[in-house]
PDB file of C-alpha atoms in Angstrom:
ATOM      1  CA  UNK A   1       9.877 -25.243  12.939  1.00 47.00           C
ATOM      2  CA  UNK A   2      11.864 -22.511  11.633  1.00 66.00           C
ATOM      3  CA  UNK A   3      11.700 -19.401   9.430  1.00 74.00           C
ATOM      4  CA  UNK A   4      11.945 -18.840   5.811  1.00 84.00           C
ATOM      5  CA  UNK A   5      11.991 -16.975   3.074  1.00 87.00           C
ATOM      6  CA  UNK A   6       9.022 -15.830   1.126  1.00 90.00           C
ATOM      7  CA  UNK A   7       7.759 -13.465  -2.058  1.00 93.00           C
ATOM      8  CA  UNK A   8       4.574 -13.135  -2.495  1.00 92.00           C
ATOM      9  CA  UNK A   9       3.494 -10.814  -5.743  1.00 93.00           C
ATOM     10  CA  UNK A  10      -0.457  -8.526  -5.845  1.00 89.00           C
ATOM     11  CA  UNK A  11      -1.323  -6.279  -8.549  1.00 88.00           C
ATOM     12  CA  UNK A  12      -5.262  -5.219  -8.649  1.00 83.00           C
ATOM     13  CA  UNK A  13      -7.361  -7.784  -9.956  1.00 74.00           C
ATOM     14  CA  UNK A  14     -10.873  -7.709 -12.410  1.00 68.00           C
ATOM     15  CA  UNK A  15     -12.907  -8.305  -9.155  1.00 66.00           C
ATOM     16  CA  UNK A  16     -12.306  -7.775  -4.979  1.00 65.00           C
ATOM     17  CA  UNK A  17     -13.037 -11.485  -3.441  1.00 73.00           C
ATOM     18  CA  UNK A  18     -14.769 -10.867  -0.051  1.00 79.00           C
ATOM     19  CA  UNK A  19     -13.338 -12.055   3.001  1.00 82.00           C
ATOM     20  CA  UNK A  20     -14.065 -13.128   6.820  1.00 85.00           C
ATOM     21  CA  UNK A  21     -12.071 -10.644   9.273  1.00 85.00           C
ATOM     22  CA  UNK A  22     -11.715 -12.135  12.481  1.00 84.00           C
ATOM     23  CA  UNK A  23     -11.359  -9.527  15.261  1.00 80.00           C
ATOM     24  CA  UNK A  24     -10.206 -11.859  17.973  1.00 73.00           C
ATOM     25  CA  UNK A  25     -10.234 -10.746  21.708  1.00 67.00           C
ATOM     26  CA  UNK A  26     -13.501  -8.792  22.424  1.00 67.00           C
ATOM     27  CA  UNK A  27     -15.544  -7.850  25.430  1.00 62.00           C
ATOM     28  CA  UNK A  28     -17.662 -10.621  25.055  1.00 62.00           C
ATOM     29  CA  UNK A  29     -15.183 -13.979  26.841  1.00 65.00           C
ATOM     30  CA  UNK A  30     -11.876 -13.959  26.115  1.00 66.00           C
ATOM     31  CA  UNK A  31     -12.729 -17.590  23.774  1.00 77.00           C
ATOM     32  CA  UNK A  32     -14.978 -15.703  21.511  1.00 81.00           C
ATOM     33  CA  UNK A  33     -14.057 -13.319  18.502  1.00 85.00           C
ATOM     34  CA  UNK A  34     -16.456 -10.835  16.260  1.00 84.00           C
ATOM     35  CA  UNK A  35     -16.929 -11.890  12.339  1.00 87.00           C
ATOM     36  CA  UNK A  36     -17.041  -9.476   9.960  1.00 87.00           C
ATOM     37  CA  UNK A  37     -18.022 -11.647   7.251  1.00 85.00           C
ATOM     38  CA  UNK A  38     -18.759 -10.179   3.254  1.00 83.00           C
ATOM     39  CA  UNK A  39     -15.729  -8.345   3.596  1.00 85.00           C
ATOM     40  CA  UNK A  40     -14.355  -5.627   0.870  1.00 83.00           C
ATOM     41  CA  UNK A  41     -11.527  -3.077   1.399  1.00 81.00           C
ATOM     42  CA  UNK A  42     -12.032  -0.138  -0.778  1.00 82.00           C
ATOM     43  CA  UNK A  43      -8.662   1.609  -0.924  1.00 87.00           C
ATOM     44  CA  UNK A  44      -5.037   0.754   0.678  1.00 89.00           C
ATOM     45  CA  UNK A  45      -3.517   3.902   1.887  1.00 93.00           C
ATOM     46  CA  UNK A  46       0.936   4.466   2.309  1.00 90.00           C
ATOM     47  CA  UNK A  47       3.122   6.783   3.557  1.00 90.00           C
ATOM     48  CA  UNK A  48       6.206   7.335   4.380  1.00 87.00           C
ATOM     49  CA  UNK A  49       8.941  10.240   5.071  1.00 88.00           C
ATOM     50  CA  UNK A  50      12.629   9.188   4.473  1.00 82.00           C
ATOM     51  CA  UNK A  51      12.746  12.793   7.507  1.00 81.00           C
ATOM     52  CA  UNK A  52      11.536  10.920  10.287  1.00 81.00           C
ATOM     53  CA  UNK A  53      13.499   9.550  12.357  1.00 76.00           C
ATOM     54  CA  UNK A  54      11.288   6.270  12.942  1.00 76.00           C
ATOM     55  CA  UNK A  55      12.118   4.786   9.583  1.00 74.00           C
ATOM     56  CA  UNK A  56       8.364   3.363   9.167  1.00 79.00           C
ATOM     57  CA  UNK A  57       6.492   2.883   6.734  1.00 82.00           C
ATOM     58  CA  UNK A  58       2.360   3.302   7.225  1.00 86.00           C
ATOM     59  CA  UNK A  59      -0.328   2.006   5.930  1.00 88.00           C
ATOM     60  CA  UNK A  60      -4.444   2.336   6.285  1.00 90.00           C
ATOM     61  CA  UNK A  61      -6.694   0.422   5.136  1.00 88.00           C
ATOM     62  CA  UNK A  62     -10.103   0.850   4.746  1.00 86.00           C
ATOM     63  CA  UNK A  63     -12.403  -2.454   4.467  1.00 84.00           C
ATOM     64  CA  UNK A  64     -16.872  -2.690   4.719  1.00 84.00           C
ATOM     65  CA  UNK A  65     -19.030  -5.380   5.602  1.00 85.00           C
ATOM     66  CA  UNK A  66     -21.968  -6.833   7.275  1.00 83.00           C
ATOM     67  CA  UNK A  67     -22.378  -6.154  10.557  1.00 83.00           C
ATOM     68  CA  UNK A  68     -20.395  -8.117  13.155  1.00 84.00           C
ATOM     69  CA  UNK A  69     -21.530 -11.960  14.786  1.00 83.00           C
ATOM     70  CA  UNK A  70     -19.659 -12.961  17.802  1.00 82.00           C
ATOM     71  CA  UNK A  71     -18.393 -17.118  17.535  1.00 82.00           C
ATOM     72  CA  UNK A  72     -15.917 -19.199  18.782  1.00 82.00           C
ATOM     73  CA  UNK A  73     -12.755 -17.298  18.464  1.00 79.00           C
ATOM     74  CA  UNK A  74     -10.267 -19.089  15.532  1.00 76.00           C
ATOM     75  CA  UNK A  75      -6.788 -20.538  16.892  1.00 73.00           C
ATOM     76  CA  UNK A  76      -3.747 -18.476  15.695  1.00 65.00           C
ATOM     77  CA  UNK A  77      -1.027 -20.756  14.241  1.00 59.00           C
ATOM     78  CA  UNK A  78       1.272 -17.469  13.503  1.00 59.00           C
ATOM     79  CA  UNK A  79       0.200 -14.944  15.933  1.00 61.00           C
ATOM     80  CA  UNK A  80       0.961 -11.626  14.495  1.00 59.00           C
ATOM     81  CA  UNK A  81       1.343 -10.870  18.420  1.00 60.00           C
ATOM     82  CA  UNK A  82       4.285 -13.157  19.135  1.00 61.00           C
ATOM     83  CA  UNK A  83       6.249 -13.365  15.299  1.00 59.00           C
ATOM     84  CA  UNK A  84       5.609  -9.784  13.708  1.00 63.00           C
ATOM     85  CA  UNK A  85       6.279  -6.334  14.778  1.00 66.00           C
ATOM     86  CA  UNK A  86       6.625  -2.917  13.801  1.00 68.00           C
ATOM     87  CA  UNK A  87       9.704  -2.986  11.704  1.00 73.00           C
ATOM     88  CA  UNK A  88      11.704   1.041  11.754  1.00 73.00           C
ATOM     89  CA  UNK A  89      14.635   1.847  10.440  1.00 77.00           C
ATOM     90  CA  UNK A  90      13.296   1.224   6.103  1.00 81.00           C
ATOM     91  CA  UNK A  91      15.477   2.365   4.191  1.00 85.00           C
ATOM     92  CA  UNK A  92      13.790   3.771   0.635  1.00 87.00           C
ATOM     93  CA  UNK A  93      15.094   4.111  -2.922  1.00 90.00           C
ATOM     94  CA  UNK A  94      13.536   5.426  -6.486  1.00 91.00           C
ATOM     95  CA  UNK A  95      14.428   4.821  -9.706  1.00 95.00           C
ATOM     96  CA  UNK A  96      12.227   6.048 -13.119  1.00 94.00           C
ATOM     97  CA  UNK A  97      12.787   3.992 -16.906  1.00 95.00           C
ATOM     98  CA  UNK A  98      15.363   1.731 -14.675  1.00 94.00           C
ATOM     99  CA  UNK A  99      17.490   4.987 -13.997  1.00 94.00           C
ATOM    100  CA  UNK A 100      18.070   6.171 -10.276  1.00 93.00           C
ATOM    101  CA  UNK A 101      15.673   8.988  -9.077  1.00 92.00           C
ATOM    102  CA  UNK A 102      17.178  10.851  -6.064  1.00 87.00           C
ATOM    103  CA  UNK A 103      14.854  12.950  -5.387  1.00 89.00           C
ATOM    104  CA  UNK A 104      12.074  11.222  -3.107  1.00 89.00           C
ATOM    105  CA  UNK A 105      11.405  13.061  -0.071  1.00 90.00           C
ATOM    106  CA  UNK A 106       8.611  11.333   1.034  1.00 90.00           C
ATOM    107  CA  UNK A 107       4.996   9.991  -0.508  1.00 89.00           C
ATOM    108  CA  UNK A 108       1.320   8.981  -0.347  1.00 92.00           C
ATOM    109  CA  UNK A 109       0.231   6.603  -2.177  1.00 92.00           C
ATOM    110  CA  UNK A 110      -3.811   5.860  -2.125  1.00 93.00           C
ATOM    111  CA  UNK A 111      -4.687   2.440  -3.637  1.00 91.00           C
ATOM    112  CA  UNK A 112      -8.181   2.606  -5.034  1.00 88.00           C
ATOM    113  CA  UNK A 113      -9.469  -1.012  -5.743  1.00 81.00           C
ATOM    114  CA  UNK A 114     -12.836  -0.286  -6.828  1.00 78.00           C
ATOM    115  CA  UNK A 115     -14.673  -1.656  -4.765  1.00 79.00           C
ATOM    116  CA  UNK A 116     -18.174  -1.207  -3.302  1.00 77.00           C
ATOM    117  CA  UNK A 117     -21.012  -2.713  -1.157  1.00 80.00           C
ATOM    118  CA  UNK A 118     -24.661  -1.956  -1.596  1.00 79.00           C
ATOM    119  CA  UNK A 119     -27.923  -2.511  -0.158  1.00 79.00           C
ATOM    120  CA  UNK A 120     -31.478  -2.542  -1.667  1.00 80.00           C
ATOM    121  CA  UNK A 121     -34.838  -2.791  -0.013  1.00 85.00           C
ATOM    122  CA  UNK A 122     -34.817  -6.428   0.992  1.00 82.00           C
ATOM    123  CA  UNK A 123     -35.480  -6.176   4.943  1.00 82.00           C
ATOM    124  CA  UNK A 124     -32.087  -6.586   5.977  1.00 78.00           C
ATOM    125  CA  UNK A 125     -29.649  -4.555   7.972  1.00 79.00           C
ATOM    126  CA  UNK A 126     -26.524  -5.858   5.900  1.00 81.00           C
ATOM    127  CA  UNK A 127     -25.235  -5.027   2.466  1.00 79.00           C
ATOM    128  CA  UNK A 128     -26.999  -6.717  -0.508  1.00 77.00           C
ATOM    129  CA  UNK A 129     -23.979  -7.210  -2.066  1.00 77.00           C
ATOM    130  CA  UNK A 130     -20.423  -5.770  -3.805  1.00 76.00           C
ATOM    131  CA  UNK A 131     -20.459  -3.812  -6.461  1.00 75.00           C
ATOM    132  CA  UNK A 132     -16.785  -2.884  -8.788  1.00 73.00           C
ATOM    133  CA  UNK A 133     -16.186   0.397  -9.877  1.00 73.00           C
ATOM    134  CA  UNK A 134     -12.821   1.731 -11.817  1.00 77.00           C
ATOM    135  CA  UNK A 135      -9.019   0.720 -10.293  1.00 81.00           C
ATOM    136  CA  UNK A 136      -6.722   3.935  -9.566  1.00 86.00           C
ATOM    137  CA  UNK A 137      -3.445   5.227  -7.819  1.00 91.00           C
ATOM    138  CA  UNK A 138      -3.515   8.718  -6.805  1.00 94.00           C
ATOM    139  CA  UNK A 139      -0.709   9.767  -4.705  1.00 94.00           C
ATOM    140  CA  UNK A 140       2.025  13.008  -3.663  1.00 94.00           C
ATOM    141  CA  UNK A 141       5.233  12.937  -4.519  1.00 92.00           C
ATOM    142  CA  UNK A 142       7.634  15.649  -2.638  1.00 92.00           C
ATOM    143  CA  UNK A 143      10.416  15.382  -4.560  1.00 92.00           C
ATOM    144  CA  UNK A 144      14.150  17.439  -4.357  1.00 92.00           C
ATOM    145  CA  UNK A 145      14.038  18.908  -8.146  1.00 91.00           C
ATOM    146  CA  UNK A 146      17.077  18.771  -9.530  1.00 89.00           C
ATOM    147  CA  UNK A 147      16.913  20.717 -12.891  1.00 92.00           C
ATOM    148  CA  UNK A 148      13.340  20.537 -14.840  1.00 93.00           C
ATOM    149  CA  UNK A 149      12.493  17.221 -15.455  1.00 94.00           C
ATOM    150  CA  UNK A 150       9.583  16.631 -14.159  1.00 94.00           C
ATOM    151  CA  UNK A 151       8.038  20.393 -14.970  1.00 95.00           C
ATOM    152  CA  UNK A 152       8.360  19.094 -18.414  1.00 96.00           C
ATOM    153  CA  UNK A 153       6.933  15.562 -17.737  1.00 96.00           C
ATOM    154  CA  UNK A 154       4.216  17.433 -15.901  1.00 96.00           C
ATOM    155  CA  UNK A 155       3.157  20.381 -18.756  1.00 96.00           C
ATOM    156  CA  UNK A 156       4.123  17.549 -21.887  1.00 96.00           C
ATOM    157  CA  UNK A 157       1.656  14.950 -19.763  1.00 94.00           C
ATOM    158  CA  UNK A 158       5.032  12.478 -20.507  1.00 95.00           C
ATOM    159  CA  UNK A 159       4.175   9.141 -19.074  1.00 95.00           C
ATOM    160  CA  UNK A 160       7.002   7.530 -16.393  1.00 95.00           C
ATOM    161  CA  UNK A 161       8.088   4.495 -14.960  1.00 95.00           C
ATOM    162  CA  UNK A 162       8.545   4.366 -11.393  1.00 95.00           C
ATOM    163  CA  UNK A 163       9.893   1.538  -8.779  1.00 95.00           C
ATOM    164  CA  UNK A 164       9.321   2.355  -5.305  1.00 92.00           C
ATOM    165  CA  UNK A 165      11.898   0.018  -3.382  1.00 92.00           C
ATOM    166  CA  UNK A 166      11.534  -0.270   0.808  1.00 90.00           C
ATOM    167  CA  UNK A 167      14.094  -2.039   2.283  1.00 90.00           C
ATOM    168  CA  UNK A 168      14.712  -2.882   6.106  1.00 87.00           C
ATOM    169  CA  UNK A 169      17.584  -3.321   8.369  1.00 86.00           C
ATOM    170  CA  UNK A 170      16.317  -6.541   9.946  1.00 84.00           C
ATOM    171  CA  UNK A 171      17.168 -10.229   8.069  1.00 85.00           C
ATOM    172  CA  UNK A 172      14.745 -13.092   7.293  1.00 85.00           C
ATOM    173  CA  UNK A 173      16.907 -15.355   6.695  1.00 83.00           C
ATOM    174  CA  UNK A 174      21.071 -15.365   6.598  1.00 82.00           C
ATOM    175  CA  UNK A 175      21.564 -12.200   4.631  1.00 85.00           C
ATOM    176  CA  UNK A 176      17.737 -11.601   3.246  1.00 89.00           C
ATOM    177  CA  UNK A 177      16.028  -8.211   4.312  1.00 91.00           C
ATOM    178  CA  UNK A 178      12.629  -7.820   4.113  1.00 89.00           C
ATOM    179  CA  UNK A 179      11.435  -5.114   1.325  1.00 93.00           C
ATOM    180  CA  UNK A 180       8.738  -4.428  -0.737  1.00 93.00           C
ATOM    181  CA  UNK A 181       8.437  -3.319  -4.258  1.00 95.00           C
ATOM    182  CA  UNK A 182       5.714  -1.038  -5.598  1.00 93.00           C
ATOM    183  CA  UNK A 183       5.542  -0.459  -9.488  1.00 95.00           C
ATOM    184  CA  UNK A 184       4.013   2.402 -11.215  1.00 94.00           C
ATOM    185  CA  UNK A 185       4.495   1.292 -14.562  1.00 94.00           C
ATOM    186  CA  UNK A 186       2.375   3.649 -15.931  1.00 94.00           C
ATOM    187  CA  UNK A 187       3.029   6.501 -13.496  1.00 95.00           C
ATOM    188  CA  UNK A 188       1.473  10.513 -15.388  1.00 94.00           C
ATOM    189  CA  UNK A 189       2.001  13.866 -13.185  1.00 96.00           C
ATOM    190  CA  UNK A 190      -0.817  15.525 -12.830  1.00 96.00           C
ATOM    191  CA  UNK A 191      -0.146  18.765 -10.744  1.00 96.00           C
ATOM    192  CA  UNK A 192       2.885  20.469  -9.999  1.00 96.00           C
ATOM    193  CA  UNK A 193       3.135  22.378  -6.453  1.00 95.00           C
ATOM    194  CA  UNK A 194       6.351  24.355  -6.053  1.00 92.00           C
ATOM    195  CA  UNK A 195       7.239  24.647  -1.935  1.00 88.00           C
ATOM    196  CA  UNK A 196       9.990  24.443   0.348  1.00 80.00           C
ATOM    197  CA  UNK A 197      11.165  21.245   1.585  1.00 75.00           C
ATOM    198  CA  UNK A 198      14.053  21.414   4.229  1.00 72.00           C
ATOM    199  CA  UNK A 199      15.366  24.798   3.536  1.00 74.00           C
ATOM    200  CA  UNK A 200      15.886  23.987  -0.405  1.00 81.00           C
ATOM    201  CA  UNK A 201      13.691  24.423  -3.213  1.00 87.00           C
ATOM    202  CA  UNK A 202      10.467  21.104  -3.075  1.00 90.00           C
ATOM    203  CA  UNK A 203       7.919  19.964  -5.090  1.00 93.00           C
ATOM    204  CA  UNK A 204       4.567  18.211  -4.735  1.00 94.00           C
ATOM    205  CA  UNK A 205       4.051  15.966  -7.777  1.00 95.00           C
ATOM    206  CA  UNK A 206       0.015  15.105  -7.873  1.00 96.00           C
ATOM    207  CA  UNK A 207       0.472  11.168  -9.059  1.00 95.00           C
ATOM    208  CA  UNK A 208      -1.911   9.026 -11.469  1.00 95.00           C
ATOM    209  CA  UNK A 209      -1.435   6.111 -12.355  1.00 93.00           C
ATOM    210  CA  UNK A 210      -2.803   3.950 -15.817  1.00 88.00           C
ATOM    211  CA  UNK A 211      -4.025   0.841 -15.925  1.00 85.00           C
ATOM    212  CA  UNK A 212      -1.014  -1.906 -17.486  1.00 84.00           C
ATOM    213  CA  UNK A 213      -1.553  -4.795 -19.356  1.00 81.00           C
ATOM    214  CA  UNK A 214       0.676  -6.694 -16.991  1.00 85.00           C
ATOM    215  CA  UNK A 215       1.142  -4.578 -14.249  1.00 86.00           C
ATOM    216  CA  UNK A 216      -2.491  -2.905 -13.657  1.00 88.00           C
ATOM    217  CA  UNK A 217      -2.579   0.363 -11.655  1.00 88.00           C
ATOM    218  CA  UNK A 218       0.554  -0.828  -9.068  1.00 91.00           C
ATOM    219  CA  UNK A 219       2.616  -3.657  -9.379  1.00 93.00           C
ATOM    220  CA  UNK A 220       3.533  -4.583  -5.141  1.00 93.00           C
ATOM    221  CA  UNK A 221       5.861  -7.828  -4.659  1.00 95.00           C
ATOM    222  CA  UNK A 222       6.594  -8.124  -0.901  1.00 93.00           C
ATOM    223  CA  UNK A 223      10.165 -10.410   0.403  1.00 93.00           C
ATOM    224  CA  UNK A 224       8.827 -11.533   3.582  1.00 87.00           C
ATOM    225  CA  UNK A 225       8.823 -14.760   6.591  1.00 81.00           C
ATOM    226  CA  UNK A 226       7.076 -17.525   6.396  1.00 75.00           C
ATOM    227  CA  UNK A 227       6.990 -20.162   9.276  1.00 64.00           C
ATOM    228  CA  UNK A 228       8.018 -23.570   9.380  1.00 57.00           C
TER     229      UNK A 228
END
C-alpha cells in the first residue's frame, strides 16, 4: 500500500461518454445512495485569482442526467473525504508561444464539451438521448499589460499559444508536486477592455480557442496521486 504519482492527459473528444454518478449519504438511509444514470458533462468552469489569499483554484461543473434512483450504496476504495482535501496556495505561471507571459492576474475559463440531452414524446419524463454539438473554450484573462502586444494581437486577430501551469506546494512523492497544465494551443482575443487593476493599468481579454488537430480546443494534463 502507499501512493505514487499518476499523469493523465485530457482533450475534447468527438463524443461525450455517459456516466453513472453516485450521490452518497442521502436521507433515505446510510446504506443507500442516489444514482444518476445517463449523465453527461455540459461544461467545466475554472476560476482563479493570484491576488486571493487562499490561492485556491476553483472548478464548477454542470452535468445533465436522468432522474435519480435510490439503490444500495457502493464502497469507496479511495474515499475523497479521507484522501483528498482542498489544496491551497497554488501558484500560477503562464507562457505564450513558448516565452514567459508575466502579466496574468486572474482568469476564468469555460470548457464547453458541446453535449446536451434531448427529449421526445416517448411517454417518459427522462431524457431520451444525447446530442453532441460544437466544442469550445471561452473565458477572460485579466492582465497587467506591459506594452501594446495584446492590443495588437486583438486588432490583428493574431492567434497565440498559451500554456497555463498550476503548481501546488504539496508534494505527492518526494519532490513531485501536484500540477495542472492547461494548453490553449490556438487562442485569440475577441475583446480588449481597459480597466484599473491594483492601482495600475489593466485589461480584460475575452478569449476564445480554435480547434487544434492534436490538442483540440483545450488540452489538460494533471499530475496527481494514485493509491497503490
